[in-house]
Structure formats: structure tokens, C-alpha cells
């Protein structure tokens, strides 16, 4: 299925997996709405993508953990793009610590961003897809959403929740021709994994954000009658 001239909103588009996916979609001729908190990241990507691929790129800064900001940003991007065919719920944050030692404000922030932010953004975009009777939503979960580990209580809880949200929503909207997918990558070489102090091992063999973008592209190119429910993507790097 060709993606040319479709429209996509990507959260967390300024860096890492979101940025790589924006580049991959731009190459396919998809018009983009990019969202993150840092304007400078979005502006430089907007310049690069418009000049290289001649597509429309709109940007909106918002903290998705804030419902009003998330809704305004998504509504503005949809107005500018004229529709939303693809929603990539990618923005996320990670921090690790024992349940007792971790600051409750940080614990809450992880849930508020990874789970509530995904919910706010999806709720703002879904009515347009329901009216169109088509669309694809891809939620970036994690292996941490399938398997708990010590010090990961907040991050794992947020990502397990994303898998639950994905499965419930896909049952709700599949009859409206809207696909909902969750991806569960293991460690990817991005600022998030480096800053969170995840064991990286041999960097050359680590999964790169462009690799995840390729899987996202493949999922989106499936005929509209088919969708990937969940897909794990692991690196060959032993962790
Ligand atoms: N890296 C991994 O090992 C790995 C593995 C599995 C799953 N994941 C998941 O993949 C997703 C992307 O991660 P990444 O590794 O690509 O991270 P990254 O390189 O740190 O990029 C995260 C992006 O999200 C944005 N963001 C963070 N908090 C936000 C907020 N509250 N509101 C709006 N935007 C926000 C960041 O921009 P601003 O800071 O400018 O807002 C940035 O553009 C996350 O959901 C993460 O949990 C990552």
C-alpha cells in the first residue's frame, strides 16, 4: 500500500525513534505533523524534511502529559494537515529506581507522560479517524511492557498499560477500519536509553532508531484490511 500523500502525526518527533520515523515517512511522501516539547529540534527537522522531500511539515510544541496542551497541539496539527491517517504515539520518558527510593513525582511523571499522554493524544486524534473511517495508530510500548524487572516499576507499569490500551482500543475501532498496533522494542540506541543508564553493550550491534522506523513503515504498508497487533523487535546484542 502506498503511503504517498497520507498525513501522519508523530509525538516525540524531535529525537530518537520519532525523528527516524519522520524521516522514513517523509521519504514515502507523507505529510507530517511533528510534536515534542523542544521547538529547536522540531524546527531543524522541519527545515531538513521540507527542503529534501518537498512535503508539508507542521510542528507543534506541547508537553503531552498536560491534557490541554496535548489536545491543542493535536487539533492544530490536524487542522493544518487537513486529516490524520497515521498517529505514532512515540513520546515517552524513562527513569529507573526502586519503588521506595524513587521520588513519587518522578513515578507519577512517567505514568502521566507514557500512559496519560498517549491517551490524551489518541483521544484528540481519534474522532477525525472515526469520521474518515480509516486510520492507523501505532503505540510504542517496550519489552518492559511484557516483562517486569527490578527498578522498573513505573516504566513497566506505563508500558504494560500501553499494551492493555492498545488491545482494548483495537477491539473498539477495528470495525471503523482503524488499525491499532503496539510495538515492543528492546533497547534502542537513543538518548533515552543512554540517559536512563540502560546496559548498551557493543554499540555496533545495538538496534538503531532507523531499524524501528523500518518496522513501522512495514506495518503501515500492510493492506488496510490487515494489521499487526503487536510486534516485538529485539537486537542481536546480548543484554
Ligand atoms: N530507547 C529505547 O531503548 C526504547 C526501547 C523500547 C521502547 N522505547 C520507547 O520508544 C519511545 C521513544 O523513545 P526514544 O528512545 O526514541 O527516546 P528519545 O530519543 O529520548 O526521544 C523521545 C522524544 O519524546 C519527546 N518527549 C519526551 N517527553 C515528552 C513529553 N512529555 N511531551 C512531548 N514530547 C515528549 C522528546 O522531546 P522533548 O524532550 O523535546 O519533548 C523526544 O523528541 C518512548 O516511548 C520509549 O519509551 C525506547
PDB file of C-alpha atoms and ligand atoms in Angstrom:
ATOM      1  CA  UNK A   1       0.000   0.000   0.000  1.00  0.00           C
ATOM      2  CA  UNK A   2       1.400   3.403  -0.902  1.00  0.00           C
ATOM      3  CA  UNK A   3       1.684   5.981   1.845  1.00  0.00           C
ATOM      4  CA  UNK A   4       2.210   8.874  -0.597  1.00  0.00           C
ATOM      5  CA  UNK A   5       0.122  11.955   0.300  1.00  0.00           C
ATOM      6  CA  UNK A   6      -1.090  10.435   3.566  1.00  0.00           C
ATOM      7  CA  UNK A   7      -0.841  12.516   6.745  1.00  0.00           C
ATOM      8  CA  UNK A   8       0.870  11.488   9.972  1.00  0.00           C
ATOM      9  CA  UNK A   9       1.202  12.937  13.455  1.00  0.00           C
ATOM     10  CA  UNK A  10       4.278  11.799  15.365  1.00  0.00           C
ATOM     11  CA  UNK A  11       4.739  12.543  19.068  1.00  0.00           C
ATOM     12  CA  UNK A  12       8.294  12.761  20.341  1.00  0.00           C
ATOM     13  CA  UNK A  13       9.396  13.557  16.793  1.00  0.00           C
ATOM     14  CA  UNK A  14      12.430  15.620  17.744  1.00  0.00           C
ATOM     15  CA  UNK A  15      14.800  12.775  18.575  1.00  0.00           C
ATOM     16  CA  UNK A  16      15.363   9.031  18.503  1.00  0.00           C
ATOM     17  CA  UNK A  17      12.689   6.704  17.142  1.00  0.00           C
ATOM     18  CA  UNK A  18      10.230   9.540  16.422  1.00  0.00           C
ATOM     19  CA  UNK A  19      12.743  11.502  14.367  1.00  0.00           C
ATOM     20  CA  UNK A  20      13.878   8.416  12.398  1.00  0.00           C
ATOM     21  CA  UNK A  21      10.255   7.557  11.631  1.00  0.00           C
ATOM     22  CA  UNK A  22       9.567  11.126  10.494  1.00  0.00           C
ATOM     23  CA  UNK A  23      12.469  10.826   8.033  1.00  0.00           C
ATOM     24  CA  UNK A  24      11.296   7.396   6.814  1.00  0.00           C
ATOM     25  CA  UNK A  25       7.727   8.657   6.268  1.00  0.00           C
ATOM     26  CA  UNK A  26       8.942  11.845   4.565  1.00  0.00           C
ATOM     27  CA  UNK A  27      10.828   9.666   2.040  1.00  0.00           C
ATOM     28  CA  UNK A  28       7.483   7.996   1.235  1.00  0.00           C
ATOM     29  CA  UNK A  29       5.829  11.381   0.575  1.00  0.00           C
ATOM     30  CA  UNK A  30       3.792  11.505   3.806  1.00  0.00           C
ATOM     31  CA  UNK A  31       2.854  14.992   5.060  1.00  0.00           C
ATOM     32  CA  UNK A  32       3.816  15.347   8.694  1.00  0.00           C
ATOM     33  CA  UNK A  33       2.702  16.919  11.961  1.00  0.00           C
ATOM     34  CA  UNK A  34       5.579  16.789  14.419  1.00  0.00           C
ATOM     35  CA  UNK A  35       5.097  17.202  18.167  1.00  0.00           C
ATOM     36  CA  UNK A  36       7.553  17.439  21.091  1.00  0.00           C
ATOM     37  CA  UNK A  37       8.460  19.937  23.816  1.00  0.00           C
ATOM     38  CA  UNK A  38      11.681  21.320  22.264  1.00  0.00           C
ATOM     39  CA  UNK A  39      10.915  23.716  19.416  1.00  0.00           C
ATOM     40  CA  UNK A  40      14.540  23.819  18.178  1.00  0.00           C
ATOM     41  CA  UNK A  41      14.571  20.059  17.455  1.00  0.00           C
ATOM     42  CA  UNK A  42      11.299  20.281  15.543  1.00  0.00           C
ATOM     43  CA  UNK A  43      12.292  23.362  13.559  1.00  0.00           C
ATOM     44  CA  UNK A  44      15.550  21.861  12.373  1.00  0.00           C
ATOM     45  CA  UNK A  45      13.810  18.619  11.323  1.00  0.00           C
ATOM     46  CA  UNK A  46      11.066  20.637   9.602  1.00  0.00           C
ATOM     47  CA  UNK A  47      13.689  22.543   7.582  1.00  0.00           C
ATOM     48  CA  UNK A  48      15.511  19.337   6.619  1.00  0.00           C
ATOM     49  CA  UNK A  49      12.373  17.439   5.567  1.00  0.00           C
ATOM     50  CA  UNK A  50      10.648  20.218   3.633  1.00  0.00           C
ATOM     51  CA  UNK A  51      13.770  21.068   1.667  1.00  0.00           C
ATOM     52  CA  UNK A  52      14.793  17.462   0.964  1.00  0.00           C
ATOM     53  CA  UNK A  53      11.430  15.827   0.290  1.00  0.00           C
ATOM     54  CA  UNK A  54       9.106  18.725  -0.634  1.00  0.00           C
ATOM     55  CA  UNK A  55       6.400  17.531   1.736  1.00  0.00           C
ATOM     56  CA  UNK A  56       4.281  19.581   4.144  1.00  0.00           C
ATOM     57  CA  UNK A  57       5.706  19.590   7.674  1.00  0.00           C
ATOM     58  CA  UNK A  58       3.853  21.305  10.518  1.00  0.00           C
ATOM     59  CA  UNK A  59       5.169  21.466  14.059  1.00  0.00           C
ATOM     60  CA  UNK A  60       3.579  21.910  17.474  1.00  0.00           C
ATOM     61  CA  UNK A  61       5.254  22.098  20.850  1.00  0.00           C
ATOM     62  CA  UNK A  62       3.403  20.510  23.753  1.00  0.00           C
ATOM     63  CA  UNK A  63       4.016  18.510  26.866  1.00  0.00           C
ATOM     64  CA  UNK A  64       1.738  15.528  26.256  1.00  0.00           C
ATOM     65  CA  UNK A  65       1.430  14.916  29.996  1.00  0.00           C
ATOM     66  CA  UNK A  66      -0.715  18.069  30.069  1.00  0.00           C
ATOM     67  CA  UNK A  67      -4.149  17.333  28.607  1.00  0.00           C
ATOM     68  CA  UNK A  68      -4.922  20.874  27.437  1.00  0.00           C
ATOM     69  CA  UNK A  69      -1.528  21.224  25.706  1.00  0.00           C
ATOM     70  CA  UNK A  70      -1.794  17.801  24.058  1.00  0.00           C
ATOM     71  CA  UNK A  71      -5.317  18.448  22.776  1.00  0.00           C
ATOM     72  CA  UNK A  72      -4.500  21.897  21.407  1.00  0.00           C
ATOM     73  CA  UNK A  73      -1.383  20.631  19.633  1.00  0.00           C
ATOM     74  CA  UNK A  74      -3.168  17.685  18.011  1.00  0.00           C
ATOM     75  CA  UNK A  75      -6.186  19.767  16.979  1.00  0.00           C
ATOM     76  CA  UNK A  76      -3.915  22.422  15.454  1.00  0.00           C
ATOM     77  CA  UNK A  77      -1.859  19.847  13.537  1.00  0.00           C
ATOM     78  CA  UNK A  78      -4.987  18.130  12.184  1.00  0.00           C
ATOM     79  CA  UNK A  79      -6.365  21.497  11.022  1.00  0.00           C
ATOM     80  CA  UNK A  80      -3.081  22.292   9.255  1.00  0.00           C
ATOM     81  CA  UNK A  81      -2.751  18.855   7.680  1.00  0.00           C
ATOM     82  CA  UNK A  82      -6.453  18.594   6.807  1.00  0.00           C
ATOM     83  CA  UNK A  83      -6.660  14.996   8.144  1.00  0.00           C
ATOM     84  CA  UNK A  84      -4.734  12.411  10.116  1.00  0.00           C
ATOM     85  CA  UNK A  85      -4.215   8.989   8.559  1.00  0.00           C
ATOM     86  CA  UNK A  86      -1.388   7.838  10.830  1.00  0.00           C
ATOM     87  CA  UNK A  87      -0.777   8.526  14.525  1.00  0.00           C
ATOM     88  CA  UNK A  88       2.522   7.427  16.025  1.00  0.00           C
ATOM     89  CA  UNK A  89       2.318   7.576  19.820  1.00  0.00           C
ATOM     90  CA  UNK A  90       6.025   7.551  20.482  1.00  0.00           C
ATOM     91  CA  UNK A  91       6.828  10.309  23.028  1.00  0.00           C
ATOM     92  CA  UNK A  92       7.959   8.725  26.252  1.00  0.00           C
ATOM     93  CA  UNK A  93      10.247   9.026  29.207  1.00  0.00           C
ATOM     94  CA  UNK A  94      12.183   6.536  31.346  1.00  0.00           C
ATOM     95  CA  UNK A  95      13.722   6.574  34.766  1.00  0.00           C
ATOM     96  CA  UNK A  96      14.581   3.668  36.985  1.00  0.00           C
ATOM     97  CA  UNK A  97      14.815   3.205  40.760  1.00  0.00           C
ATOM     98  CA  UNK A  98      13.415   1.024  43.499  1.00  0.00           C
ATOM     99  CA  UNK A  99       9.779   1.624  44.295  1.00  0.00           C
ATOM    100  CA  UNK A 100      10.603   3.098  47.710  1.00  0.00           C
ATOM    101  CA  UNK A 101      13.586   5.204  46.664  1.00  0.00           C
ATOM    102  CA  UNK A 102      12.126   6.678  43.511  1.00  0.00           C
ATOM    103  CA  UNK A 103      10.654  10.148  44.020  1.00  0.00           C
ATOM    104  CA  UNK A 104       6.845   9.815  43.748  1.00  0.00           C
ATOM    105  CA  UNK A 105       6.830  12.895  41.488  1.00  0.00           C
ATOM    106  CA  UNK A 106       9.084  11.061  39.001  1.00  0.00           C
ATOM    107  CA  UNK A 107       6.968   7.885  39.249  1.00  0.00           C
ATOM    108  CA  UNK A 108       3.828   9.922  38.518  1.00  0.00           C
ATOM    109  CA  UNK A 109       5.523  11.787  35.651  1.00  0.00           C
ATOM    110  CA  UNK A 110       6.347   8.511  33.876  1.00  0.00           C
ATOM    111  CA  UNK A 111       2.725   7.340  34.076  1.00  0.00           C
ATOM    112  CA  UNK A 112       1.450  10.811  33.206  1.00  0.00           C
ATOM    113  CA  UNK A 113       3.627  11.008  30.069  1.00  0.00           C
ATOM    114  CA  UNK A 114       3.774   7.428  28.786  1.00  0.00           C
ATOM    115  CA  UNK A 115       0.193   6.395  29.568  1.00  0.00           C
ATOM    116  CA  UNK A 116      -1.920   9.515  30.082  1.00  0.00           C
ATOM    117  CA  UNK A 117      -0.111  11.429  27.316  1.00  0.00           C
ATOM    118  CA  UNK A 118      -0.784   8.611  24.857  1.00  0.00           C
ATOM    119  CA  UNK A 119      -4.432   8.595  25.930  1.00  0.00           C
ATOM    120  CA  UNK A 120      -4.801  12.410  25.588  1.00  0.00           C
ATOM    121  CA  UNK A 121      -3.207  12.469  22.115  1.00  0.00           C
ATOM    122  CA  UNK A 122      -5.213   9.467  20.895  1.00  0.00           C
ATOM    123  CA  UNK A 123      -8.472  10.883  22.230  1.00  0.00           C
ATOM    124  CA  UNK A 124      -7.801  14.137  20.380  1.00  0.00           C
ATOM    125  CA  UNK A 125      -6.977  12.424  17.050  1.00  0.00           C
ATOM    126  CA  UNK A 126      -9.466   9.562  17.019  1.00  0.00           C
ATOM    127  CA  UNK A 127     -12.683  11.459  16.122  1.00  0.00           C
ATOM    128  CA  UNK A 128     -11.095  12.513  12.794  1.00  0.00           C
ATOM    129  CA  UNK A 129     -10.147   8.907  12.004  1.00  0.00           C
ATOM    130  CA  UNK A 130     -13.630   7.705  13.001  1.00  0.00           C
ATOM    131  CA  UNK A 131     -15.183  10.289  10.631  1.00  0.00           C
ATOM    132  CA  UNK A 132     -12.808   9.246   7.839  1.00  0.00           C
ATOM    133  CA  UNK A 133     -13.480   5.567   8.613  1.00  0.00           C
ATOM    134  CA  UNK A 134      -9.776   4.853   8.238  1.00  0.00           C
ATOM    135  CA  UNK A 135      -6.509   5.291  10.048  1.00  0.00           C
ATOM    136  CA  UNK A 136      -3.539   3.603  11.668  1.00  0.00           C
ATOM    137  CA  UNK A 137      -2.408   4.151  15.238  1.00  0.00           C
ATOM    138  CA  UNK A 138       0.956   2.790  16.358  1.00  0.00           C
ATOM    139  CA  UNK A 139       1.846   2.876  20.041  1.00  0.00           C
ATOM    140  CA  UNK A 140       5.461   2.421  21.083  1.00  0.00           C
ATOM    141  CA  UNK A 141       5.458   0.152  24.115  1.00  0.00           C
ATOM    142  CA  UNK A 142       8.586  -1.815  25.099  1.00  0.00           C
ATOM    143  CA  UNK A 143       9.806  -5.209  26.214  1.00  0.00           C
ATOM    144  CA  UNK A 144       9.292  -3.544  29.613  1.00  0.00           C
ATOM    145  CA  UNK A 145       5.561  -3.807  28.826  1.00  0.00           C
ATOM    146  CA  UNK A 146       5.802  -7.594  28.620  1.00  0.00           C
ATOM    147  CA  UNK A 147       8.244  -8.403  31.395  1.00  0.00           C
ATOM    148  CA  UNK A 148       8.744  -6.596  34.697  1.00  0.00           C
ATOM    149  CA  UNK A 149      12.198  -6.050  36.157  1.00  0.00           C
ATOM    150  CA  UNK A 150      13.611  -4.658  39.401  1.00  0.00           C
ATOM    151  CA  UNK A 151      13.783  -0.796  39.417  1.00  0.00           C
ATOM    152  CA  UNK A 152      11.313  -0.618  36.528  1.00  0.00           C
ATOM    153  CA  UNK A 153       8.025  -0.358  38.447  1.00  0.00           C
ATOM    154  CA  UNK A 154       6.925   2.979  36.939  1.00  0.00           C
ATOM    155  CA  UNK A 155       8.248   2.391  33.403  1.00  0.00           C
ATOM    156  CA  UNK A 156       6.975  -1.218  33.270  1.00  0.00           C
ATOM    157  CA  UNK A 157       3.564  -0.189  34.658  1.00  0.00           C
ATOM    158  CA  UNK A 158       3.296   2.522  31.982  1.00  0.00           C
ATOM    159  CA  UNK A 159       4.253   0.157  29.154  1.00  0.00           C
ATOM    160  CA  UNK A 160       2.095  -2.792  30.356  1.00  0.00           C
ATOM    161  CA  UNK A 161      -0.738  -0.241  30.373  1.00  0.00           C
ATOM    162  CA  UNK A 162       0.009   0.757  26.779  1.00  0.00           C
ATOM    163  CA  UNK A 163      -0.431  -2.863  25.706  1.00  0.00           C
ATOM    164  CA  UNK A 164      -3.810  -3.003  27.508  1.00  0.00           C
ATOM    165  CA  UNK A 165      -4.905   0.296  25.996  1.00  0.00           C
ATOM    166  CA  UNK A 166      -3.834  -0.900  22.533  1.00  0.00           C
ATOM    167  CA  UNK A 167      -5.754  -4.160  22.736  1.00  0.00           C
ATOM    168  CA  UNK A 168      -8.929  -2.587  24.113  1.00  0.00           C
ATOM    169  CA  UNK A 169      -8.865   0.230  21.542  1.00  0.00           C
ATOM    170  CA  UNK A 170      -8.231  -2.072  18.613  1.00  0.00           C
ATOM    171  CA  UNK A 171     -11.365  -4.026  19.521  1.00  0.00           C
ATOM    172  CA  UNK A 172     -13.271  -0.753  19.736  1.00  0.00           C
ATOM    173  CA  UNK A 173     -12.247   0.724  16.380  1.00  0.00           C
ATOM    174  CA  UNK A 174     -11.369  -2.114  14.022  1.00  0.00           C
ATOM    175  CA  UNK A 175     -14.949  -2.144  12.669  1.00  0.00           C
ATOM    176  CA  UNK A 176     -14.336   1.506  11.670  1.00  0.00           C
ATOM    177  CA  UNK A 177     -11.364   0.447   9.541  1.00  0.00           C
ATOM    178  CA  UNK A 178      -8.857   1.838  12.057  1.00  0.00           C
ATOM    179  CA  UNK A 179      -5.814  -0.269  12.873  1.00  0.00           C
ATOM    180  CA  UNK A 180      -4.124  -0.146  16.266  1.00  0.00           C
ATOM    181  CA  UNK A 181      -0.700  -1.664  16.795  1.00  0.00           C
ATOM    182  CA  UNK A 182       1.760  -1.835  19.686  1.00  0.00           C
ATOM    183  CA  UNK A 183       5.478  -2.339  19.144  1.00  0.00           C
ATOM    184  CA  UNK A 184       7.638  -3.728  21.916  1.00  0.00           C
ATOM    185  CA  UNK A 185      11.281  -2.917  21.143  1.00  0.00           C
ATOM    186  CA  UNK A 186      14.131  -3.967  23.380  1.00  0.00           C
ATOM    187  CA  UNK A 187      16.928  -1.426  23.949  1.00  0.00           C
ATOM    188  CA  UNK A 188      17.401   1.064  21.097  1.00  0.00           C
ATOM    189  CA  UNK A 189      20.424   3.347  20.746  1.00  0.00           C
ATOM    190  CA  UNK A 190      18.816   6.719  21.633  1.00  0.00           C
ATOM    191  CA  UNK A 191      19.212   9.467  24.223  1.00  0.00           C
ATOM    192  CA  UNK A 192      16.510   7.830  26.315  1.00  0.00           C
ATOM    193  CA  UNK A 193      18.398   4.562  26.768  1.00  0.00           C
ATOM    194  CA  UNK A 194      21.757   6.284  27.277  1.00  0.00           C
ATOM    195  CA  UNK A 195      20.364   8.804  29.811  1.00  0.00           C
ATOM    196  CA  UNK A 196      18.469   6.086  31.688  1.00  0.00           C
ATOM    197  CA  UNK A 197      21.728   4.146  32.048  1.00  0.00           C
ATOM    198  CA  UNK A 198      20.466   1.009  30.280  1.00  0.00           C
ATOM    199  CA  UNK A 199      23.176  -1.565  29.551  1.00  0.00           C
ATOM    200  CA  UNK A 200      24.203  -0.814  25.972  1.00  0.00           C
ATOM    201  CA  UNK A 201      26.890  -3.468  25.413  1.00  0.00           C
ATOM    202  CA  UNK A 202      28.521  -3.493  22.000  1.00  0.00           C
ATOM    203  CA  UNK A 203      27.268  -0.285  20.354  1.00  0.00           C
ATOM    204  CA  UNK A 204      27.833  -1.532  16.790  1.00  0.00           C
ATOM    205  CA  UNK A 205      25.383  -4.349  17.319  1.00  0.00           C
ATOM    206  CA  UNK A 206      22.727  -2.280  19.041  1.00  0.00           C
ATOM    207  CA  UNK A 207      19.357  -1.693  17.466  1.00  0.00           C
ATOM    208  CA  UNK A 208      19.196   1.787  15.941  1.00  0.00           C
ATOM    209  CA  UNK A 209      16.130   4.059  15.782  1.00  0.00           C
ATOM    210  CA  UNK A 210      16.120   3.689  11.947  1.00  0.00           C
ATOM    211  CA  UNK A 211      15.576  -0.059  12.430  1.00  0.00           C
ATOM    212  CA  UNK A 212      12.395   0.561  14.431  1.00  0.00           C
ATOM    213  CA  UNK A 213      11.286   3.076  11.783  1.00  0.00           C
ATOM    214  CA  UNK A 214      11.585   0.328   9.134  1.00  0.00           C
ATOM    215  CA  UNK A 215       9.240  -1.926  11.077  1.00  0.00           C
ATOM    216  CA  UNK A 216       6.781   0.962  11.484  1.00  0.00           C
ATOM    217  CA  UNK A 217       6.867   1.556   7.729  1.00  0.00           C
ATOM    218  CA  UNK A 218       6.301  -2.140   7.021  1.00  0.00           C
ATOM    219  CA  UNK A 219       3.322  -2.227   9.420  1.00  0.00           C
ATOM    220  CA  UNK A 220       1.782   0.842   7.779  1.00  0.00           C
ATOM    221  CA  UNK A 221       2.240  -0.610   4.281  1.00  0.00           C
ATOM    222  CA  UNK A 222       0.198  -3.735   5.035  1.00  0.00           C
ATOM    223  CA  UNK A 223      -3.100  -3.704   3.109  1.00  0.00           C
ATOM    224  CA  UNK A 224      -5.670  -1.747   5.155  1.00  0.00           C
ATOM    225  CA  UNK A 225      -7.625  -4.981   5.753  1.00  0.00           C
ATOM    226  CA  UNK A 226      -4.691  -6.399   7.739  1.00  0.00           C
ATOM    227  CA  UNK A 227      -2.854  -5.146  10.758  1.00  0.00           C
ATOM    228  CA  UNK A 228      -0.080  -6.086  13.085  1.00  0.00           C
ATOM    229  CA  UNK A 229      -1.481  -6.340  16.608  1.00  0.00           C
ATOM    230  CA  UNK A 230       1.825  -6.379  18.484  1.00  0.00           C
ATOM    231  CA  UNK A 231       5.365  -6.887  17.319  1.00  0.00           C
ATOM    232  CA  UNK A 232       8.495  -7.427  19.306  1.00  0.00           C
ATOM    233  CA  UNK A 233      11.758  -6.204  17.830  1.00  0.00           C
ATOM    234  CA  UNK A 234      14.966  -7.295  19.503  1.00  0.00           C
ATOM    235  CA  UNK A 235      18.584  -6.599  18.890  1.00  0.00           C
ATOM    236  CA  UNK A 236      21.217  -9.256  18.319  1.00  0.00           C
ATOM    237  CA  UNK A 237      23.244  -7.550  21.022  1.00  0.00           C
ATOM    238  CA  UNK A 238      23.093  -9.763  24.112  1.00  0.00           C
ATOM    239  CA  UNK A 239      21.849  -7.658  27.047  1.00  0.00           C
TER     240      UNK A 239
HETATM  241  N1  LIG B   1      15.360   3.692  23.535  1.00  0.00           N
HETATM  242  C1  LIG B   1      14.938   2.516  23.950  1.00  0.00           C
HETATM  243  O1  LIG B   1      15.756   1.657  24.370  1.00  0.00           O
HETATM  244  C2  LIG B   1      13.486   2.166  23.908  1.00  0.00           C
HETATM  245  C3  LIG B   1      13.106   0.814  23.968  1.00  0.00           C
HETATM  246  C4  LIG B   1      11.764   0.496  23.940  1.00  0.00           C
HETATM  247  C5  LIG B   1      10.815   1.482  23.847  1.00  0.00           C
HETATM  248  N2  LIG B   1      11.195   2.805  23.797  1.00  0.00           N
HETATM  249  C6  LIG B   1      10.146   3.822  23.728  1.00  0.00           C
HETATM  250  O2  LIG B   1      10.286   4.489  22.488  1.00  0.00           O
HETATM  251  C7  LIG B   1       9.749   5.799  22.603  1.00  0.00           C
HETATM  252  C8  LIG B   1      10.750   6.808  22.025  1.00  0.00           C
HETATM  253  O3  LIG B   1      11.935   6.719  22.775  1.00  0.00           O
HETATM  254  P1  LIG B   1      13.371   7.165  22.248  1.00  0.00           P
HETATM  255  O4  LIG B   1      14.300   6.137  22.752  1.00  0.00           O
HETATM  256  O5  LIG B   1      13.316   7.486  20.821  1.00  0.00           O
HETATM  257  O6  LIG B   1      13.571   8.468  23.158  1.00  0.00           O
HETATM  258  P2  LIG B   1      14.311   9.864  22.916  1.00  0.00           P
HETATM  259  O7  LIG B   1      15.395   9.749  21.927  1.00  0.00           O
HETATM  260  O8  LIG B   1      14.579  10.378  24.285  1.00  0.00           O
HETATM  261  O9  LIG B   1      13.143  10.737  22.269  1.00  0.00           O
HETATM  262  C9  LIG B   1      11.963  10.979  22.978  1.00  0.00           C
HETATM  263  C10 LIG B   1      11.135  12.028  22.263  1.00  0.00           C
HETATM  264  O10 LIG B   1       9.932  12.236  23.022  1.00  0.00           O
HETATM  265  C11 LIG B   1       9.790  13.627  23.335  1.00  0.00           C
HETATM  266  N3  LIG B   1       9.119  13.741  24.629  1.00  0.00           N
HETATM  267  C12 LIG B   1       9.508  13.228  25.818  1.00  0.00           C
HETATM  268  N4  LIG B   1       8.641  13.578  26.782  1.00  0.00           N
HETATM  269  C13 LIG B   1       7.665  14.315  26.178  1.00  0.00           C
HETATM  270  C14 LIG B   1       6.511  14.959  26.635  1.00  0.00           C
HETATM  271  N5  LIG B   1       6.152  14.940  27.931  1.00  0.00           N
HETATM  272  N6  LIG B   1       5.731  15.632  25.751  1.00  0.00           N
HETATM  273  C15 LIG B   1       6.081  15.691  24.444  1.00  0.00           C
HETATM  274  N7  LIG B   1       7.160  15.090  23.946  1.00  0.00           N
HETATM  275  C16 LIG B   1       7.957  14.417  24.806  1.00  0.00           C
HETATM  276  C17 LIG B   1      11.243  14.144  23.344  1.00  0.00           C
HETATM  277  O11 LIG B   1      11.344  15.523  23.033  1.00  0.00           O
HETATM  278  P3  LIG B   1      11.307  16.702  24.098  1.00  0.00           P
HETATM  279  O12 LIG B   1      12.188  16.305  25.232  1.00  0.00           O
HETATM  280  O13 LIG B   1      11.730  17.883  23.317  1.00  0.00           O
HETATM  281  O14 LIG B   1       9.854  16.787  24.494  1.00  0.00           O
HETATM  282  C18 LIG B   1      11.851  13.366  22.177  1.00  0.00           C
HETATM  283  O15 LIG B   1      11.552  14.008  20.949  1.00  0.00           O
HETATM  284  C19 LIG B   1       9.432   6.002  24.080  1.00  0.00           C
HETATM  285  O16 LIG B   1       8.052   5.806  24.283  1.00  0.00           O
HETATM  286  C20 LIG B   1      10.226   4.912  24.769  1.00  0.00           C
HETATM  287  O17 LIG B   1       9.658   4.529  25.998  1.00  0.00           O
HETATM  288  C21 LIG B   1      12.507   3.160  23.801  1.00  0.00           C
END
